[in-house]
Coordinates of C-alpha atoms and ligand atoms in Angstrom, one line a residue:
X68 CA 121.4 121.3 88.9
X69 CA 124.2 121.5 91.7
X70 CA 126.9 118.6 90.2
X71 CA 127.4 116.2 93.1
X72 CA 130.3 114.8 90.6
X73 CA 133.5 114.5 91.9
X74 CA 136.8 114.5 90.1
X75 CA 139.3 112.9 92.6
X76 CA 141.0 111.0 89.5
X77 CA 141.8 115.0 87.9
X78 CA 140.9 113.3 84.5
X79 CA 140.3 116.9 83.7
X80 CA 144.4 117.7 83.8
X81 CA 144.5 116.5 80.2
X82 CA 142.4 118.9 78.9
X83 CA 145.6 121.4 79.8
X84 CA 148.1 119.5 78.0
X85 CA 150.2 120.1 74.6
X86 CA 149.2 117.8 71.8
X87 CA 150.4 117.9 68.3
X88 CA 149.0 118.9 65.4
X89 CA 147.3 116.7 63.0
X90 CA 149.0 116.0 59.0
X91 CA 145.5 115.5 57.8
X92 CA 142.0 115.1 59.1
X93 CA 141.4 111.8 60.7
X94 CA 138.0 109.9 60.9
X95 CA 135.6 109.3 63.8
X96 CA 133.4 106.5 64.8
X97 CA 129.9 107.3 65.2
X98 CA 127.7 105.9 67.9
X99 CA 123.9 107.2 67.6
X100 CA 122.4 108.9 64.7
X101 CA 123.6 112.1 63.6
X102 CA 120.4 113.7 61.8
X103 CA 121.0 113.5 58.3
X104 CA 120.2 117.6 58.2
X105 CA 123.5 118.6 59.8
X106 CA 125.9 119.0 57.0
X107 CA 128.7 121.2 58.2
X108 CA 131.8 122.2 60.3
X109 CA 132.2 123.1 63.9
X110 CA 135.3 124.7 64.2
X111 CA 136.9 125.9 67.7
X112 CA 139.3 127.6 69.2
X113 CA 141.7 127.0 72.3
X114 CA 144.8 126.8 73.5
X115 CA 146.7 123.7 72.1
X116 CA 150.8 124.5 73.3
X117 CA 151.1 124.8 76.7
X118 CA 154.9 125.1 76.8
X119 CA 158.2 126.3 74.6
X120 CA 160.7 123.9 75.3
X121 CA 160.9 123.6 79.1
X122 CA 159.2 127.2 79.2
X123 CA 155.4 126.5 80.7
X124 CA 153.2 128.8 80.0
X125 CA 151.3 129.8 83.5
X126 CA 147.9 130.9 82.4
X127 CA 145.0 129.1 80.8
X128 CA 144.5 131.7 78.1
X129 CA 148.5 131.9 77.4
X130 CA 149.0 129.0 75.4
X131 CA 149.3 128.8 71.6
X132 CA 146.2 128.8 69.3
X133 CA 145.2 125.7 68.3
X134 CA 142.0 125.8 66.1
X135 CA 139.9 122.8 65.8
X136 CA 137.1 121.3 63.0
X137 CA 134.8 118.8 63.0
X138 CA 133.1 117.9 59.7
X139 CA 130.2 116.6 59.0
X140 CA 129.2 115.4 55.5
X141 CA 126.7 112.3 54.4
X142 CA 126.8 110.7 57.6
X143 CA 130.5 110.8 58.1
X144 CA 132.7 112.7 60.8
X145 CA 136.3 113.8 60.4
X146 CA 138.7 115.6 62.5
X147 CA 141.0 118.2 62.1
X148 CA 143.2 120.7 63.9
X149 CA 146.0 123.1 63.1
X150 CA 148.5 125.4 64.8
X151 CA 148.4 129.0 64.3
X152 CA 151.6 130.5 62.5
X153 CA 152.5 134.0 64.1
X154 CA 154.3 137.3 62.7
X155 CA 157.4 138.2 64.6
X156 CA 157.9 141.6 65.9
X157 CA 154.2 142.4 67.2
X158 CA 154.0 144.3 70.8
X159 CA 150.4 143.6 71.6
X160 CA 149.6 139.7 71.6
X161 CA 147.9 138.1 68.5
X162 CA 147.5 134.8 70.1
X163 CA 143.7 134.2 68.8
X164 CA 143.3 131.6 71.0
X165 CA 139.4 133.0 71.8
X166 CA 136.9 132.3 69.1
X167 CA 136.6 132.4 65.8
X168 CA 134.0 134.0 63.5
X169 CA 132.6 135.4 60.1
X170 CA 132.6 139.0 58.9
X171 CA 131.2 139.0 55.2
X172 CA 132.3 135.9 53.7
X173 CA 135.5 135.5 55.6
X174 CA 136.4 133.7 58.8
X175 CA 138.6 135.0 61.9
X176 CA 140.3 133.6 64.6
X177 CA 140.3 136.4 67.6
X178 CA 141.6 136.9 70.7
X179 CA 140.8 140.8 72.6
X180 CA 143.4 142.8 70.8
X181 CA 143.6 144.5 67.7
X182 CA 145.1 141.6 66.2
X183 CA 142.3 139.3 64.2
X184 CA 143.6 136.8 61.9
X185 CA 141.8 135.2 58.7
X186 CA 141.8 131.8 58.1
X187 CA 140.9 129.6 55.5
X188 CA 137.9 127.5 57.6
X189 CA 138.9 124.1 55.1
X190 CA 142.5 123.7 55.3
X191 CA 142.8 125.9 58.9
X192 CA 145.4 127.5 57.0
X193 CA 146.3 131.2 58.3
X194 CA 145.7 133.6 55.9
X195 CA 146.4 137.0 57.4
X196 CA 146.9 139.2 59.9
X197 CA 144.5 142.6 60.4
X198 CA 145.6 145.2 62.4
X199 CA 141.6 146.7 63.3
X200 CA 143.8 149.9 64.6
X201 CA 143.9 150.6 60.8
X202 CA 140.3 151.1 60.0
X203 CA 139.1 152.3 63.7
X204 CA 139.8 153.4 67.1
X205 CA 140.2 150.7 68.9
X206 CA 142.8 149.1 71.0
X207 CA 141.3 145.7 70.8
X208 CA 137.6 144.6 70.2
X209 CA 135.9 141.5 72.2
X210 CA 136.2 138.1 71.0
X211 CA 132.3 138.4 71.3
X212 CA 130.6 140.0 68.4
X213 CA 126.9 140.0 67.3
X214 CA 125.6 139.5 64.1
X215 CA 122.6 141.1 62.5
X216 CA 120.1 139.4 60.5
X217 CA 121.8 140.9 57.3
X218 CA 125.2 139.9 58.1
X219 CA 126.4 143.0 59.4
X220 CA 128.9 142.6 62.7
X221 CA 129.1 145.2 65.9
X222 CA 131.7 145.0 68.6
X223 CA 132.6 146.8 71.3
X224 CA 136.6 148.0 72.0
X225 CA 138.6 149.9 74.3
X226 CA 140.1 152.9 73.3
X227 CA 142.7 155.1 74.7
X228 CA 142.8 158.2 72.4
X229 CA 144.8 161.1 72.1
X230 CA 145.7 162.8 75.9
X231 CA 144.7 159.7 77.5
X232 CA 140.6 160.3 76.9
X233 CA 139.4 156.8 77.3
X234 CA 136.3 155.4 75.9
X235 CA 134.3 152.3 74.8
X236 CA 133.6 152.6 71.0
X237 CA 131.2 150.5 69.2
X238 CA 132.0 149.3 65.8
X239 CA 130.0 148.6 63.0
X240 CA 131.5 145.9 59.9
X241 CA 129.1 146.2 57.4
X242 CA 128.0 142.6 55.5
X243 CA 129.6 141.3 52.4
X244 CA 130.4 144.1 49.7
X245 CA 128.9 143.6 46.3
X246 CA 131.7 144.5 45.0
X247 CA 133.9 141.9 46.8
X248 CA 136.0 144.6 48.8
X249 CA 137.0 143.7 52.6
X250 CA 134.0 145.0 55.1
X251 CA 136.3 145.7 57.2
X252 CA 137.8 148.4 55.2
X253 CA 134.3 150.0 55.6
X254 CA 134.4 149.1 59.6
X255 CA 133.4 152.8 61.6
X256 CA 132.9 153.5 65.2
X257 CA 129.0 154.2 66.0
X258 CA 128.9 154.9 69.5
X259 CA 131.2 156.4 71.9
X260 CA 130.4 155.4 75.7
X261 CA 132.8 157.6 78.6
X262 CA 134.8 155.6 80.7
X263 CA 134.1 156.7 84.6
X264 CA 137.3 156.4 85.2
X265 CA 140.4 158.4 83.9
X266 CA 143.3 156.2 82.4
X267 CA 141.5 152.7 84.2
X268 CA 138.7 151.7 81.9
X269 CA 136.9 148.2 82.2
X270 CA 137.9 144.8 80.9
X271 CA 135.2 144.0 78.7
X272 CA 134.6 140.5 77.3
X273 CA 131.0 140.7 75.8
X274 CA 128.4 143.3 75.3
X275 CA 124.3 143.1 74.7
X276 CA 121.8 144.4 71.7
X277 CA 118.3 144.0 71.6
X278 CA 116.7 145.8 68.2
X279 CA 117.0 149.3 69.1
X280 CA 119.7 149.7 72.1
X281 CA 123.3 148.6 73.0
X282 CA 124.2 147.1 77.0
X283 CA 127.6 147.4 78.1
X284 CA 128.4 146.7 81.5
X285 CA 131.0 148.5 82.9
X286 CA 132.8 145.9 85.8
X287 CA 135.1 146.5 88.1
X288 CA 138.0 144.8 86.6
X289 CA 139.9 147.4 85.3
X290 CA 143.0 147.6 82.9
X291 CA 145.9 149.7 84.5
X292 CA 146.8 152.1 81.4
X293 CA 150.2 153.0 82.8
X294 CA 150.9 148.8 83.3
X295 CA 149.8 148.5 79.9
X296 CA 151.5 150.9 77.8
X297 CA 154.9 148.6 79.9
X298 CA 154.2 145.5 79.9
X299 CA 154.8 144.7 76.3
X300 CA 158.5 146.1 76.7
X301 CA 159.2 144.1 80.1
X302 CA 160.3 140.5 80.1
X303 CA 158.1 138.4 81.2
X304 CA 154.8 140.4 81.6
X305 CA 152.1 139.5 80.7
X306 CA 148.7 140.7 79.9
X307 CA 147.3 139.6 83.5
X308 CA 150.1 142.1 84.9
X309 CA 147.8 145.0 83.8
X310 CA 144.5 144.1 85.5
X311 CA 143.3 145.2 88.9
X312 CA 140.0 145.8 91.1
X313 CA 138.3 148.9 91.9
X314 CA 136.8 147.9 95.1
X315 CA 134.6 150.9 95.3
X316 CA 132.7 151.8 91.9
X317 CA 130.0 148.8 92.1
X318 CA 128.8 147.7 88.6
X319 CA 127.9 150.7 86.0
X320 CA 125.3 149.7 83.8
X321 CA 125.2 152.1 79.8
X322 CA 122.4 151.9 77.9
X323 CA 122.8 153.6 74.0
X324 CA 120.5 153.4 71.3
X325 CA 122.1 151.9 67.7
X326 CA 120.1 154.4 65.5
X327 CA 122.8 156.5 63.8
X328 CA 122.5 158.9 66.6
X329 CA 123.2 157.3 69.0
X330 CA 121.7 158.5 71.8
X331 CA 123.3 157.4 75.5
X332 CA 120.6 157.1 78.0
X333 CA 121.8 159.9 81.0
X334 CA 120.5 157.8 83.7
X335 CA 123.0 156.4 86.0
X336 CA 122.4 152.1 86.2
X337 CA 124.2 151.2 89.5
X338 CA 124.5 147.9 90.8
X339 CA 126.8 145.8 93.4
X340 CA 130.3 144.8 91.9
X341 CA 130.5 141.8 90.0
X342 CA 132.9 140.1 87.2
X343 CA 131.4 139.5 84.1
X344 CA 132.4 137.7 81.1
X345 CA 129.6 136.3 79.4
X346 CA 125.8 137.7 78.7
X347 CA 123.4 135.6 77.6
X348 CA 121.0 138.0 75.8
X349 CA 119.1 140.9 76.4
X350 CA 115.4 141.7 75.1
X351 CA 113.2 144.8 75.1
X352 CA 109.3 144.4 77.0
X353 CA 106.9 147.4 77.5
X354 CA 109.5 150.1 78.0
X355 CA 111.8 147.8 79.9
X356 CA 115.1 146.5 78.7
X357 CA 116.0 142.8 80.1
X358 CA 119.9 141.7 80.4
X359 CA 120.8 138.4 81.5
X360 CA 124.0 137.7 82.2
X361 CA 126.6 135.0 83.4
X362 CA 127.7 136.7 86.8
X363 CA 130.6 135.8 89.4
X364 CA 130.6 138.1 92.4
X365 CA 132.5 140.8 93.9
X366 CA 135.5 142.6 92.4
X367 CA 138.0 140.2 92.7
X368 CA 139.2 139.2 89.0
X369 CA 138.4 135.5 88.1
X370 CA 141.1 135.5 85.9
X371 CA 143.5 135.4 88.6
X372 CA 141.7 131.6 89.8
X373 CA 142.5 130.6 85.9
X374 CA 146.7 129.8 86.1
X375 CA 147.4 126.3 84.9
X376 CA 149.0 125.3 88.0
X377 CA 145.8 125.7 89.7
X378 CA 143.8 124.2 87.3
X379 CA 145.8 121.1 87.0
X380 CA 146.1 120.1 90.7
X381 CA 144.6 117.5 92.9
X382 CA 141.0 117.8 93.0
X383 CA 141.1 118.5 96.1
X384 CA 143.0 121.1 96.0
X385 CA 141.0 122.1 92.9
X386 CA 137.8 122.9 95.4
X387 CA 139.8 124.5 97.8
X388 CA 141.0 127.2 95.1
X389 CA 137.7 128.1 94.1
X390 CA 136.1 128.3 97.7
X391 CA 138.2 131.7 97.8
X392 CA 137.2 133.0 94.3
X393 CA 134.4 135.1 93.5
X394 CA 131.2 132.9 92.7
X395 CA 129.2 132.4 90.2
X396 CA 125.6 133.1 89.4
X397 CA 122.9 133.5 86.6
X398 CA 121.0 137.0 86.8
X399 CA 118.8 138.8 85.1
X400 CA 118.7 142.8 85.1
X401 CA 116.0 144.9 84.4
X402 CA 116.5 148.6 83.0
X403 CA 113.4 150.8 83.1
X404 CA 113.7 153.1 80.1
X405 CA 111.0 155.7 81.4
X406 CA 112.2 157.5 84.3
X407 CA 110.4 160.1 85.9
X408 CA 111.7 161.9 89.0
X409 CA 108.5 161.9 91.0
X410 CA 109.0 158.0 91.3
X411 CA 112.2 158.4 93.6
X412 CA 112.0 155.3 96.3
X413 CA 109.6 153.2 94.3
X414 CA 110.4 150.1 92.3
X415 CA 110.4 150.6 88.5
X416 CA 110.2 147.4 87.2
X417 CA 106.3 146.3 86.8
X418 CA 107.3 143.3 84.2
X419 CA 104.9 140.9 85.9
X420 CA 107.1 137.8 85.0
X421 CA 110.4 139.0 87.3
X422 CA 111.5 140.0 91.0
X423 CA 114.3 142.3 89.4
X424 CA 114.1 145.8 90.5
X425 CA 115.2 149.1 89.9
X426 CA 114.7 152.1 92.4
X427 CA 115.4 155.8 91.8
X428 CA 117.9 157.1 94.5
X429 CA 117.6 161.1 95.6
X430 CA 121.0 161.4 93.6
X431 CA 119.5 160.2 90.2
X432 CA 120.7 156.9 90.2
X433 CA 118.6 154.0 89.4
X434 CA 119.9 151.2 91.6
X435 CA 119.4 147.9 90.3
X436 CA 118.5 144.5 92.1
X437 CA 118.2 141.3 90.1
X438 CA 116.3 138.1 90.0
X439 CA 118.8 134.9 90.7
X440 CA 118.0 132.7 87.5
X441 CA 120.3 130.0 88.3
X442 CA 122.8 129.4 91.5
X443 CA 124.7 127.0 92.6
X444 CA 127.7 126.6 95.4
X445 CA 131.0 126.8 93.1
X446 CA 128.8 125.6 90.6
X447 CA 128.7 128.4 86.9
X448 CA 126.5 127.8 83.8
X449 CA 128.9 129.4 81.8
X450 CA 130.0 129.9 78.0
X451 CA 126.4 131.0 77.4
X452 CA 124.7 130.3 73.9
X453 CA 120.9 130.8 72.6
X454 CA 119.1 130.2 69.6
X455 CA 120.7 132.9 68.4
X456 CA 119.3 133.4 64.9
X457 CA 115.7 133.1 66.3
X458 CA 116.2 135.1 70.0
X459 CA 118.8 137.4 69.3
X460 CA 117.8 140.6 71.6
X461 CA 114.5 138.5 71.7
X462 CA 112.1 137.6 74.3
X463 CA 113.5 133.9 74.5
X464 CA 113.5 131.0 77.1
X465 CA 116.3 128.5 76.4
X466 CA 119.2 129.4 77.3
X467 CA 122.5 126.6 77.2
X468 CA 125.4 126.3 79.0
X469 CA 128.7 124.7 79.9
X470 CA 128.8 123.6 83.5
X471 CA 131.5 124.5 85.5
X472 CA 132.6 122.3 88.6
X473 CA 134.8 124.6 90.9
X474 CA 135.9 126.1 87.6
X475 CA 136.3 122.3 85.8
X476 CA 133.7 121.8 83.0
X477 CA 131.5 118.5 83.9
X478 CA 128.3 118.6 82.2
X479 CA 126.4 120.6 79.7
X480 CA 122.8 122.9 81.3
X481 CA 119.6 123.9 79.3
X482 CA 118.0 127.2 81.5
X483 CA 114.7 127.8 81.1
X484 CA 115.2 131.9 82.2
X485 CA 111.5 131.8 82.3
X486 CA 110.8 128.9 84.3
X487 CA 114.5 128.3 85.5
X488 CA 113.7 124.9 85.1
X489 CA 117.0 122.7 84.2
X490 CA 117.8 119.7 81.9
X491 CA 121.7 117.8 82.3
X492 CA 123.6 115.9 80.5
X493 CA 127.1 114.6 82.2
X494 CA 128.9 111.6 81.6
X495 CA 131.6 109.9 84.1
X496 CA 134.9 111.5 83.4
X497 CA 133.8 113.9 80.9
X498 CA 134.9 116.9 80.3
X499 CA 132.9 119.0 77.6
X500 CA 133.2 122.6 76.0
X501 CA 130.5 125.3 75.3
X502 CA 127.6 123.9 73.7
X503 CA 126.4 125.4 70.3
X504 CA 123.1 125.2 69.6
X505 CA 122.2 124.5 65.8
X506 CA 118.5 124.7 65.0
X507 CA 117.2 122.1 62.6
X508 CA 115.4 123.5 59.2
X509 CA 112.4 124.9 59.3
X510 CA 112.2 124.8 63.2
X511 CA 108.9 125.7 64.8
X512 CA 109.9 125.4 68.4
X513 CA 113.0 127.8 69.4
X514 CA 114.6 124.8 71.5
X515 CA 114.3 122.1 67.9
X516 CA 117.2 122.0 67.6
X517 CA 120.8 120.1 68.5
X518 CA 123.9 121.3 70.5
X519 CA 127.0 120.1 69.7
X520 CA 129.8 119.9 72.3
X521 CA 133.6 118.5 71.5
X522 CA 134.4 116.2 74.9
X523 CA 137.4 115.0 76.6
X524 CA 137.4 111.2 78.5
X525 CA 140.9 110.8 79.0
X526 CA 140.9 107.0 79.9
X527 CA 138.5 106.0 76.8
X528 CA 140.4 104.0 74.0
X529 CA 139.0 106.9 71.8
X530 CA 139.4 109.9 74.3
X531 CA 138.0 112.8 72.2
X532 CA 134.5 113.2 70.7
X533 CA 132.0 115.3 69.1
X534 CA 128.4 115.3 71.4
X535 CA 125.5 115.6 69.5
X536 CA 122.7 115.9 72.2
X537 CA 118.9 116.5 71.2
X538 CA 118.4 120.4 72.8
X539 CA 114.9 120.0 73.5
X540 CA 115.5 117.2 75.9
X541 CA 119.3 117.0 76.4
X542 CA 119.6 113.4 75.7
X543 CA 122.0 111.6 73.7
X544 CA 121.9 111.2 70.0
X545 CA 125.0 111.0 68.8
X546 CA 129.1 110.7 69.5
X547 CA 131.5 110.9 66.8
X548 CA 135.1 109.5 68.7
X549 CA 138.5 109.8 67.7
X550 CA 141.4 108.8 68.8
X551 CA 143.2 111.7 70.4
X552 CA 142.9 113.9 73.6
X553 CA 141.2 117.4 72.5
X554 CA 142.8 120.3 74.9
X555 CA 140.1 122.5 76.4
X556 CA 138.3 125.0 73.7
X557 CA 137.0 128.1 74.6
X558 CA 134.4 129.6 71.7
X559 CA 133.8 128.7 67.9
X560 CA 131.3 128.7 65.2
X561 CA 128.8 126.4 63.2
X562 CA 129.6 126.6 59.9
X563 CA 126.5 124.7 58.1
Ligands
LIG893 C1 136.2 125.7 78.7 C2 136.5 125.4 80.1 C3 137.6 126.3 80.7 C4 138.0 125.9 82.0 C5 138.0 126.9 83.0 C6 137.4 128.2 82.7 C7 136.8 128.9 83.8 C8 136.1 130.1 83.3 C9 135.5 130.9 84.3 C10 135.0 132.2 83.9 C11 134.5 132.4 82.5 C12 135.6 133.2 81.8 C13 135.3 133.0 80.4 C14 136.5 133.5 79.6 C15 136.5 132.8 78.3 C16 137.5 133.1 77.4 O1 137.4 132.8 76.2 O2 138.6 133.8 77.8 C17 139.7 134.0 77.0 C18 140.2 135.4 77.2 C19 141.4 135.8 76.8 C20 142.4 135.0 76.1 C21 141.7 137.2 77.0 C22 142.8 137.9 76.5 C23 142.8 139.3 76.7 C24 143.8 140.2 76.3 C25 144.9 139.7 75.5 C26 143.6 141.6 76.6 C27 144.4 142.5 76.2 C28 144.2 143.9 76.5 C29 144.6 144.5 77.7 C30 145.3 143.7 78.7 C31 144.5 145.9 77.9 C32 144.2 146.7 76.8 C33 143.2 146.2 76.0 C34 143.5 144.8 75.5 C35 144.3 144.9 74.2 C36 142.1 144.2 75.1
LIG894 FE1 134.0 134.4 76.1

């Protein structure tokens, strides 16, 4: 799957540039056939405002939220995008520039703080902001939720209580009330996970449930609590001013049930240090729990690859920046969940289908080896999705994925994690975003389905359009263009 695509034109600097917001939505032209089952909205979210004035902004995730929709309805396609309006006087940032989701029968735009703001998912219109510090303990929940069959949301959050006692609390929004009260006034913390360090806990960014147990992987990317609690109050910091790497802790995998109990699995998960933003899923099998996840190794923070000056340079100069960063790779992780100490020195893991291992050290630990699913030179299969409604904390094979070029998004990967067999789709001068798989009605097959993907061809006399590409084989079925650039989006939703 390695991309032998180069970009020496840097068509992909336009995906970082301001554009203004539309009066109304405009429509596309369609090339293909859309199939006449997909009725609905894809709406994104990404950074649309790059710059106040003459004031850049110098990250990728610092500009403003710019929330995107396609429509879909009888065969047509429409356009649509809106700024974010913002209440003055808040310390933390509300910039909800990372996804956007439902809880009950309303829809939020997120970013990582405790700032989540509803929006009307027709006119893009900003409803209001919720401060989740008001109904939990939280400082901030990811922008990465999962959703229950039933409708009902967990999230995992930092939290820095009372005396500086740091945890990870998972939350629980129960579905749509009856009654038509706000879920979210019936949010509560379910589990408590320790941090292992005192006033540095983790950057988290996503989190794994299969039926019965929570993941979280504890990196080491860790917030500086002190830089934190300061960098609101000086001019000019920013959130990235608060990260740093421990270079010593490894990776820490928890492992919690979600009965109301709770129970947190004692055994100490160690692994070599990596970044992680993304997993993919995680299943149970015969007393094992598998994780897969989007991995970039070492300690050193991607984040710190991601400022827009970098981004938007030659592409040479592109490849050279992301020689030095941490690279990317697919893994999967197996977590035996019967341990006995007689089996000290010995591999755990008898799943016949992986090469993962885990081995019980002398000192209890259980250190963990995985099995490479996908790798690539500089090459990521990022912004993970599933069928998620089928596979969620299921035994699965399709996975899909943005591909990322020395960080700049070329084509779009299927991964079969059983197989690890590939499929591509990439287009001269493309840029795409995370695909989002939508399976059609009454699916048999868990990869019948389409993924949709909003691309960027800057030259194109219609520059932006939505991909519609058959998921089983990755080809082709539809474009709907318009004309307009589309700045890079990060995460969104289907809304059928
Ligand atoms: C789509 C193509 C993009 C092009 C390049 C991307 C390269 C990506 C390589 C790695 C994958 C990373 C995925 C990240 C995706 C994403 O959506 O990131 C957005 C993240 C944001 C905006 C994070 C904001 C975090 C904040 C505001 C954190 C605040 C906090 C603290 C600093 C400490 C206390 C807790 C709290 C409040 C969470
Ligand atoms: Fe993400």
């Amino acid at each position: 799957m390695a991309s032998r695509v180069e970009h020496p034109a840097a068509g992909y600097r336009k995906i970082f540039e301001t554009v203004e917001e539309l009066n109304e939505p405009i429509p596309a032209k369609i090339t293909g056939v859309i199939p006449s089952w997909l009725g609905g909205s894809l709406l994104r979210m990404g950074p649309g405002l790059f710059e106040v004035g003459d004031e850049p902004f110098h990250h990728l995730f610092d500009g403003q939220a710019l929330m995107h929709k396609f429509d879909l309805k009888n065969g047509q396609v429409t356009y649509y995008r809106k700024f974010f309006t913002y209440f003055r006087g808040i310390e933390v940032t509300d910039n909800c520039v990372v996804n956007v989701y439902p809880i009950g029968e309303d829809f939020y735009a997120v970013t990582e703080t405790n700032y989540i703001t509803k929006v009307d998912p027709d006119s893009l219109e900003t409803l209001k902001k919720v401060d989740l510090c008001k109904y939990l303990s939280v400082n901030g929940v990811t922008a990465h939720p999962h959703t229950d069959t039933d409708g009902t949301v967990y999230n995992i959050g930092n939290c820095f209580g009372k005396n500086m006692s740091l945890a990870y609390n998972i939350v629980k929004i129960p579905p749509a009330q009856k009654d038509k009260s706000d879920p979210i006034e019936k949010s509560e913390v379910v589990v408590q996970l320790p941090s292992s360090e005192r006033l540095k806990p983790s950057y988290m960014h996503s989190f794994g449930m299969t039926d019965n147990y929570f993941v979280f992987v504890e990196q080491p990317v860790k917030i500086n609590l002190l830089k934190f609690l300061s960098a609101w109050s000086i001019r000019g910091a920013t959130y990235m001013d608060c990260f740093e790497s421990n270079d010593s802790m490894g990776t820490w995998f928890h492992l919690t049930t979600r009965d109301p109990a709770g129970y947190l699995s004692s055994h100490k998960f160690r692994t070599s240090a990596f970044n992680l933003f993304h997993h993919i899923n995680a299943y149970e099998d015969e007393g094992f729990i598998v994780v897969d996840l989007c991995t970039w190794k070492g300690h050193d923070f991607v984040y710190n690859y991601l400022y827009l000056a970098n981004l938007k340079e030659e592409w040479e100069e592109v490849k050279k920046a992301a020689m030095r960063a941490p690279q990317p790779e697919v893994r999967r992780y197996v977590l035996p969940l019967d341990i006995h100490r007689e089996e000290q020195g010995k591999n755990l893991v008898s799943l016949p289908y992986t090469t993962a291992t885990a081995v019980l050290h002398s000192d209890g630990t259980i250190w963990l080896e995985p099995e490479v699913l996908f790798s690539g030179p500089r090459q990521a299969f990022e912004f993970p999705q599933i069928n998620y409604s089928l596979c969620r904390g299921k035994k699965y094979s399709f996975a899909y994925g943005l591909g990322l070029n020395h960080f700049i998004p070329d084509r779009i990967v299927k991964l079969n994690v059983q197989t690890k067999e590939t499929w591509v789709w990439q287009e001269e001068e493309c840029y795409p975003s995370e695909p989002l798989f939508v399976p059609t009605p009454g699916a048999t097959e868990e990869d019948d389905g389409v993924l949709l993907s909003i691309v960027v061809k800057p030259g194109a006399e219609r520059p932006g359009f939505l991909l519609v590409l058959d998921a089983m084989k990755l080809t082709e079925l539809a474009r709907a263009e318009v004309n307009t650039i589309i700045p890079v989006t990060f995460h969104g939703m289907y809304k059928p």
